[in-house]
């Protein structure tokens, strides 16, 4: 509701200034630090004063006296040297907030431009780990935020099934393990195939390091996979497909859905890369290097300053997940003829924006537990009913910050091709790495050197086999949560306790990964994440459980308060229940604080979307849960003698419940009935 009123104020001030002064100035609004200064304030008169050659305070007084009434604003005051302080009509705000609370997200306009959010994008060569989970949770939550804000969103998951990481696992099966294609198919059908590949990938890394001549064998394997022929290609397809299914089962536990899985193999098989390669050569974006270390490679000459490029290249090369030969991202095609990841990524983004004269075929691939259908790209056939994918107006790529340079190369490629508008709408949604606290690493069974045990966090590496597999992490969280639930609710059924334990575990993990800003290195810790106190998912969930308990008891005392359509809500809508007296004076200010906060979800969503920072939403959830706990301890809701005040307090409680549940839903978290 706050955003609605803010937009109304901004529109009224903009129109008034244009009509009265015949000029336009930006109308900036901010929340004052104290309630005594109102609910919104604007410094616009300072900018207006420069154009009108009049004192800001005099202009502010003129505007305050002449501005037509704004619905929802009780009064305007002039403060300081020329600020406009706006005071909301508290009773009207409360009534409007109660009416819209709990409503579904805004529906996209009929011809809304599409926003593509690509996230997760785990190499299909081993089990997902905690770093991948941060990516998926951030991307999923950002997509939910965009949808809640009324955007048309398509979620994509890029499957690099022809890359070096898959080639290494294929190399391990065929040459290190001496397995046949039939053997690999049997292994791929067994449970936890992703765990087996995790260990094999680490062994191959060491095997290649022992003898550098083996890198030629890797190059041959990679070339076969890219060209799509031979046992290496067939084995790669079996491995990648099986691992993707493993990843989706893991991420289903977290409630994460996808619309489309884009396979890199189809970019090659359907000649996307050939079309992009032709465009890049014809427009002189890439050139064939004839000398130096890049001789025989097709390279892109970047326009950015060399110092910046060097620094970013160093950052990219330090990524333990990145193969050495792709470290210099401006190489588009290697001297061996194989395409680098960034080359295929340029072709992929030309398709995302609808700039290629070709499309994928699509097949149904995976049905998520909530019934949502995930499609996968294909090179040979379409399943009926496939949606239209791609043709995006905005693209957000959720990729860790160490990949900043390759992402910039893709943007540079679009610009060099003349697609400046699309380049402007391609955003790198970067985030930092996830590590473990020494305590967490030891609890997971890792041997920690004495010097690392003193550090704030312990770094992990998938290539080295060091890290927490996502399923192990989820299993451990569910086990810990379940133990707590069993001790508190032994009378509940097995199924009910399992469901509560699962909900708490998912809340603990998702909230922990969301509460930190994207640029923060996270040191994960079980004890901190699962705590029912402090800024955690279970703390917010418990606030909802407490709210539900109050409303349930209130309904038992008086059935008229059992739902939003209750007698009290009808009285509020009709004006029979006048809440204005309860929102005045010192106690009224205290109650207004929580009403204003609860009614500000829309503004917090807008802030999170604008800043591309889901942590803002997590913080809002905690602040509202914390505010309700203070409210709960300060006011005796159910024992309040004044019937109208009790009805008012219960309506506040219901408002908080709806806003907390909605906020948690956007974060991919459910609130159980009891904890």
XYZ file of C-alpha atoms in Angstrom, residues 102-518:
417
model
C -2.821 -11.443 0.851
C -3.781 -10.712 -2.747
C -1.929 -12.530 -5.504
C 0.828 -10.803 -7.426
C -0.074 -8.332 -10.130
C -0.875 -9.957 -13.474
C 1.375 -8.969 -16.398
C -0.137 -6.659 -18.984
C -1.561 -8.336 -22.094
C 1.437 -7.336 -24.219
C 4.018 -7.182 -21.444
C 7.653 -7.437 -22.482
C 9.294 -10.649 -21.368
C 12.046 -10.840 -18.779
C 14.289 -13.901 -18.893
C 16.011 -14.923 -15.674
C 18.677 -17.551 -16.225
C 19.893 -19.191 -13.057
C 21.397 -22.362 -11.582
C 23.235 -23.431 -14.787
C 25.239 -26.137 -13.033
C 27.717 -28.036 -15.172
C 26.076 -31.482 -15.609
C 29.115 -33.417 -14.491
C 28.637 -33.928 -10.749
C 26.341 -33.335 -7.778
C 25.141 -29.841 -6.968
C 26.880 -28.146 -4.046
C 26.043 -25.300 -1.683
C 27.431 -22.647 -4.044
C 25.035 -23.831 -6.739
C 22.208 -23.661 -4.220
C 22.943 -19.984 -3.517
C 22.708 -19.308 -7.245
C 19.410 -21.181 -7.572
C 17.824 -19.608 -4.486
C 18.847 -16.092 -5.536
C 17.592 -16.612 -9.086
C 14.343 -18.254 -8.029
C 13.588 -15.515 -5.493
C 14.410 -12.742 -7.944
C 12.080 -14.334 -10.511
C 9.353 -14.504 -7.843
C 9.962 -10.835 -6.996
C 9.626 -9.843 -10.640
C 6.413 -11.833 -11.012
C 4.964 -10.297 -7.855
C 5.779 -6.878 -9.304
C 3.769 -7.744 -12.413
C 6.545 -8.722 -14.821
C 6.208 -11.509 -17.400
C 9.043 -13.839 -16.424
C 10.593 -16.856 -18.115
C 13.058 -18.892 -16.054
C 15.823 -20.625 -17.962
C 18.543 -23.009 -16.840
C 21.548 -23.266 -19.160
C 22.914 -26.792 -19.486
C 26.563 -26.780 -20.591
C 26.481 -30.387 -21.764
C 29.330 -30.047 -24.293
C 31.838 -28.275 -22.075
C 35.183 -29.304 -20.607
C 33.690 -30.408 -17.286
C 31.478 -33.017 -18.964
C 34.401 -34.018 -21.179
C 36.505 -34.674 -18.076
C 33.933 -37.057 -16.615
C 33.592 -38.838 -19.964
C 37.370 -39.054 -20.071
C 37.284 -40.626 -16.616
C 34.729 -43.260 -17.541
C 36.238 -44.228 -20.904
C 39.962 -43.967 -20.200
C 40.486 -43.992 -16.439
C 37.750 -46.459 -15.488
C 37.775 -48.294 -18.857
C 33.955 -48.366 -18.898
C 31.915 -49.034 -22.015
C 28.908 -46.961 -23.048
C 26.660 -49.782 -21.799
C 28.452 -49.744 -18.430
C 27.908 -45.995 -18.073
C 24.198 -46.353 -18.893
C 23.834 -48.874 -16.066
C 25.668 -46.585 -13.635
C 23.602 -43.571 -14.741
C 20.363 -45.393 -13.906
C 21.495 -46.090 -10.340
C 20.756 -43.786 -7.374
C 23.171 -40.939 -6.643
C 24.964 -41.122 -9.970
C 25.848 -37.462 -9.371
C 27.816 -38.475 -6.260
C 29.762 -41.065 -8.242
C 30.626 -38.432 -10.862
C 31.654 -35.989 -8.106
C 34.388 -38.378 -7.002
C 35.379 -39.315 -10.551
C 35.707 -35.654 -11.571
C 38.158 -35.052 -8.730
C 40.196 -38.114 -9.718
C 40.354 -36.968 -13.352
C 41.592 -33.540 -12.235
C 44.517 -35.195 -10.430
C 45.068 -37.644 -13.315
C 45.400 -34.817 -15.831
C 47.720 -32.893 -13.528
C 50.049 -35.894 -13.259
C 50.742 -35.964 -17.014
C 50.172 -32.846 -19.134
C 50.255 -34.912 -22.349
C 46.850 -36.261 -21.319
C 45.384 -32.838 -22.063
C 45.477 -33.758 -25.743
C 43.197 -36.693 -24.964
C 40.863 -34.282 -23.209
C 40.848 -32.017 -26.297
C 39.987 -34.973 -28.519
C 37.172 -35.990 -26.195
C 35.840 -32.431 -26.104
C 35.941 -32.203 -29.896
C 33.985 -35.477 -30.278
C 31.353 -34.267 -27.819
C 30.957 -30.929 -29.592
C 30.696 -32.614 -33.002
C 28.201 -35.129 -31.602
C 29.714 -38.386 -32.831
C 31.494 -41.404 -31.386
C 31.337 -43.078 -27.981
C 32.542 -39.912 -26.259
C 29.519 -37.954 -27.508
C 27.073 -40.737 -26.651
C 28.603 -41.162 -23.201
C 28.506 -37.407 -22.664
C 24.803 -37.328 -23.495
C 24.076 -40.164 -21.039
C 26.119 -38.508 -18.291
C 24.730 -34.985 -18.772
C 21.076 -36.092 -19.034
C 21.305 -38.263 -15.922
C 23.056 -35.518 -13.927
C 20.471 -32.904 -14.966
C 17.738 -35.188 -13.632
C 19.711 -35.496 -10.378
C 20.025 -31.709 -10.145
C 16.311 -31.185 -10.742
C 15.392 -33.698 -8.047
C 17.701 -31.859 -5.649
C 16.276 -28.447 -6.504
C 12.701 -29.731 -6.324
C 13.367 -30.164 -2.615
C 13.867 -26.399 -2.474
C 10.726 -25.626 -4.473
C 12.640 -24.282 -7.476
C 10.960 -24.472 -10.902
C 12.166 -23.843 -14.449
C 10.399 -23.063 -17.699
C 13.204 -24.074 -20.059
C 16.454 -26.002 -19.918
C 18.641 -24.712 -22.762
C 21.188 -27.310 -23.849
C 24.474 -26.125 -25.263
C 24.573 -29.143 -27.595
C 21.574 -27.765 -29.520
C 23.322 -24.437 -30.017
C 25.898 -26.462 -31.960
C 23.629 -29.066 -33.596
C 21.110 -26.497 -34.832
C 23.948 -24.306 -36.149
C 23.198 -21.396 -33.802
C 26.918 -20.994 -33.408
C 27.488 -21.143 -37.176
C 24.995 -18.297 -37.683
C 26.554 -16.260 -34.878
C 30.075 -17.021 -36.151
C 29.111 -15.764 -39.597
C 27.674 -12.542 -38.139
C 30.772 -11.967 -36.017
C 33.110 -12.440 -38.991
C 31.049 -10.421 -41.471
C 30.867 -7.458 -39.102
C 34.560 -7.775 -38.282
C 33.843 -8.350 -34.598
C 36.352 -11.228 -34.446
C 39.598 -11.801 -36.291
C 41.819 -14.804 -36.909
C 45.057 -14.384 -34.961
C 48.076 -15.326 -37.081
C 50.835 -14.887 -34.517
C 51.561 -14.846 -30.814
C 50.088 -17.068 -28.141
C 46.634 -16.865 -29.766
C 47.803 -17.934 -33.223
C 45.103 -19.944 -34.973
C 42.374 -18.660 -32.650
C 39.474 -16.404 -33.525
C 39.607 -13.536 -31.021
C 37.555 -10.487 -30.164
C 39.383 -7.207 -29.704
C 37.719 -5.546 -26.733
C 37.313 -1.786 -26.541
C 37.653 -1.617 -22.743
C 40.824 -0.310 -21.193
C 43.545 -2.904 -20.990
C 44.117 -2.463 -17.261
C 40.510 -3.261 -16.461
C 40.476 -6.259 -18.770
C 43.641 -7.637 -17.226
C 42.239 -7.328 -13.710
C 39.005 -9.008 -14.680
C 40.797 -11.760 -16.574
C 42.772 -12.525 -13.438
C 39.537 -12.757 -11.479
C 38.080 -15.123 -14.043
C 41.136 -17.379 -14.099
C 41.030 -17.807 -10.359
C 37.686 -19.573 -10.598
C 38.443 -23.201 -9.661
C 35.495 -24.314 -11.789
C 36.911 -22.729 -14.950
C 39.173 -24.814 -17.219
C 42.556 -23.192 -17.944
C 42.092 -22.891 -21.704
C 38.971 -20.742 -21.256
C 40.613 -18.322 -18.838
C 41.170 -15.666 -21.528
C 37.548 -15.099 -22.430
C 38.220 -12.936 -25.540
C 39.215 -16.121 -27.382
C 36.018 -17.094 -29.190
C 37.261 -20.138 -31.114
C 40.335 -22.082 -30.025
C 43.093 -23.038 -32.441
C 41.734 -26.610 -32.255
C 38.496 -25.384 -33.835
C 36.390 -25.875 -30.693
C 34.271 -22.979 -29.523
C 34.876 -21.444 -26.102
C 32.061 -21.094 -23.618
C 31.848 -17.360 -24.237
C 31.505 -17.918 -27.985
C 28.551 -20.231 -27.516
C 27.186 -17.785 -24.959
C 27.144 -14.980 -27.529
C 25.126 -17.215 -29.869
C 22.804 -18.136 -26.997
C 22.141 -14.506 -26.147
C 21.432 -13.608 -29.741
C 18.700 -16.267 -29.519
C 17.466 -15.009 -26.124
C 16.827 -11.578 -27.613
C 15.273 -13.006 -30.784
C 18.168 -11.858 -32.983
C 18.833 -15.192 -34.709
C 16.776 -16.411 -37.667
C 16.322 -19.831 -36.091
C 14.852 -21.497 -33.023
C 15.190 -24.641 -30.942
C 12.793 -27.558 -30.941
C 11.271 -28.267 -27.519
C 10.404 -31.393 -25.564
C 8.792 -31.941 -22.197
C 11.508 -32.990 -19.784
C 10.527 -32.744 -16.119
C 7.334 -32.248 -14.138
C 7.986 -30.326 -10.921
C 6.126 -31.429 -7.759
C 3.807 -28.413 -8.033
C 2.802 -29.540 -11.526
C 4.866 -26.963 -13.411
C 6.275 -28.311 -16.686
C 9.954 -27.822 -17.466
C 10.813 -28.029 -21.167
C 14.185 -28.815 -22.722
C 15.667 -27.789 -26.037
C 15.916 -30.429 -28.759
C 17.421 -30.575 -32.215
C 15.064 -33.051 -33.846
C 11.427 -32.698 -32.791
C 8.793 -30.649 -30.962
C 6.338 -31.935 -28.409
C 2.866 -30.440 -28.933
C 1.905 -27.489 -26.774
C 5.359 -25.970 -26.413
C 5.257 -22.300 -25.333
C 7.136 -19.593 -27.193
C 10.530 -19.220 -25.562
C 13.103 -16.451 -25.841
C 12.421 -13.067 -27.518
C 13.266 -11.298 -24.265
C 13.282 -7.585 -23.574
C 15.392 -7.974 -20.420
C 17.795 -10.741 -19.485
C 19.263 -11.350 -16.028
C 22.057 -13.909 -15.789
C 22.587 -15.186 -12.253
C 26.284 -16.078 -12.308
C 28.894 -15.672 -9.595
C 31.018 -12.535 -9.515
C 34.159 -14.354 -10.638
C 32.570 -14.632 -14.082
C 32.259 -10.859 -14.534
C 34.758 -10.738 -17.377
C 33.164 -13.424 -19.604
C 29.794 -11.730 -19.058
C 31.278 -8.420 -20.168
C 32.674 -10.089 -23.271
C 29.145 -11.222 -24.220
C 27.865 -7.650 -23.751
C 30.801 -6.355 -25.812
C 29.940 -8.858 -28.538
C 26.339 -7.627 -28.715
C 27.491 -4.022 -28.904
C 30.065 -4.796 -31.588
C 27.290 -6.409 -33.623
C 25.256 -3.204 -33.310
C 22.747 -4.456 -30.726
C 23.250 -1.686 -28.183
C 19.700 -1.756 -26.818
C 19.905 -5.486 -26.105
C 23.349 -5.027 -24.539
C 21.855 -2.400 -22.223
C 19.168 -4.884 -21.158
C 21.573 -7.752 -20.436
C 22.381 -7.726 -16.720
C 24.898 -9.798 -14.804
C 23.137 -10.661 -11.530
C 26.396 -11.341 -9.705
C 26.892 -12.846 -6.273
C 29.826 -13.928 -4.142
C 30.864 -17.404 -3.077
C 29.579 -19.637 -0.293
C 32.075 -21.020 2.172
C 31.717 -22.924 5.448
C 32.469 -21.959 8.992
C 35.229 -24.222 10.371
C 32.656 -25.687 12.759
C 30.291 -26.521 9.877
C 33.115 -28.089 7.831
C 34.071 -30.298 10.771
C 30.431 -31.280 11.325
C 30.296 -32.375 7.672
C 33.319 -34.628 8.231
C 36.036 -32.577 6.521
C 39.551 -32.565 7.919
C 40.452 -28.952 8.637
C 44.131 -27.945 8.972
C 44.828 -26.172 12.283
C 45.490 -22.872 10.521
C 42.111 -23.054 8.709
C 40.261 -23.793 11.948
C 41.134 -20.265 13.102
C 39.730 -18.602 9.988
C 36.291 -17.020 9.633
C 35.427 -19.434 6.838
C 36.818 -22.374 4.905
C 36.726 -22.157 1.105
C 35.349 -25.029 -0.971
C 36.177 -26.295 -4.468
C 34.122 -28.640 -6.615
C 37.109 -29.422 -8.864
C 39.091 -30.538 -5.826
C 36.127 -32.421 -4.398
C 35.953 -30.091 -1.397
C 32.490 -28.800 -0.638
C 29.087 -29.612 0.731
C 26.838 -31.477 -1.658
C 23.395 -29.915 -1.749
C 21.566 -33.135 -0.880
C 23.895 -33.819 2.049
C 23.234 -30.307 3.296
C 19.470 -30.677 2.953
C 19.531 -34.106 4.605
C 21.473 -32.704 7.535
C 19.178 -29.705 7.902
C 16.057 -31.869 7.764
C 17.519 -34.269 10.325
C 18.285 -31.427 12.741
C 14.907 -29.754 12.205
C 13.101 -33.060 12.566
C 14.795 -33.760 15.908
C 13.505 -30.425 17.222
C 9.986 -31.072 15.885
C 9.907 -34.590 17.381
C 10.817 -33.240 20.801
C 8.123 -30.546 20.677
C 5.289 -32.479 19.016
C 5.610 -36.197 19.794
C 1.832 -36.530 19.500
C 1.798 -35.548 15.817
C 1.811 -38.149 13.071
C 4.990 -39.226 11.318
C 3.904 -37.537 8.081
C 3.038 -34.290 9.834
C 6.347 -34.136 11.706
C 8.246 -34.891 8.494
C 6.417 -32.092 6.652
C 7.120 -29.584 9.433
C 10.784 -30.614 9.585
C 11.102 -30.199 5.820
C 9.464 -26.746 5.868
C 11.785 -25.565 8.651
C 14.893 -26.930 6.916
C 14.038 -25.236 3.612
C 13.253 -21.965 5.399
C 16.533 -22.139 7.287
C 18.577 -22.645 4.130
C 16.743 -20.290 1.783
C 16.578 -17.468 4.303
C 20.244 -17.894 5.265
C 21.281 -17.635 1.613
C 19.020 -14.627 1.019
C 19.655 -12.519 4.094
C 23.160 -11.526 2.981
C 23.635 -9.014 0.188
C 24.821 -10.565 -3.059
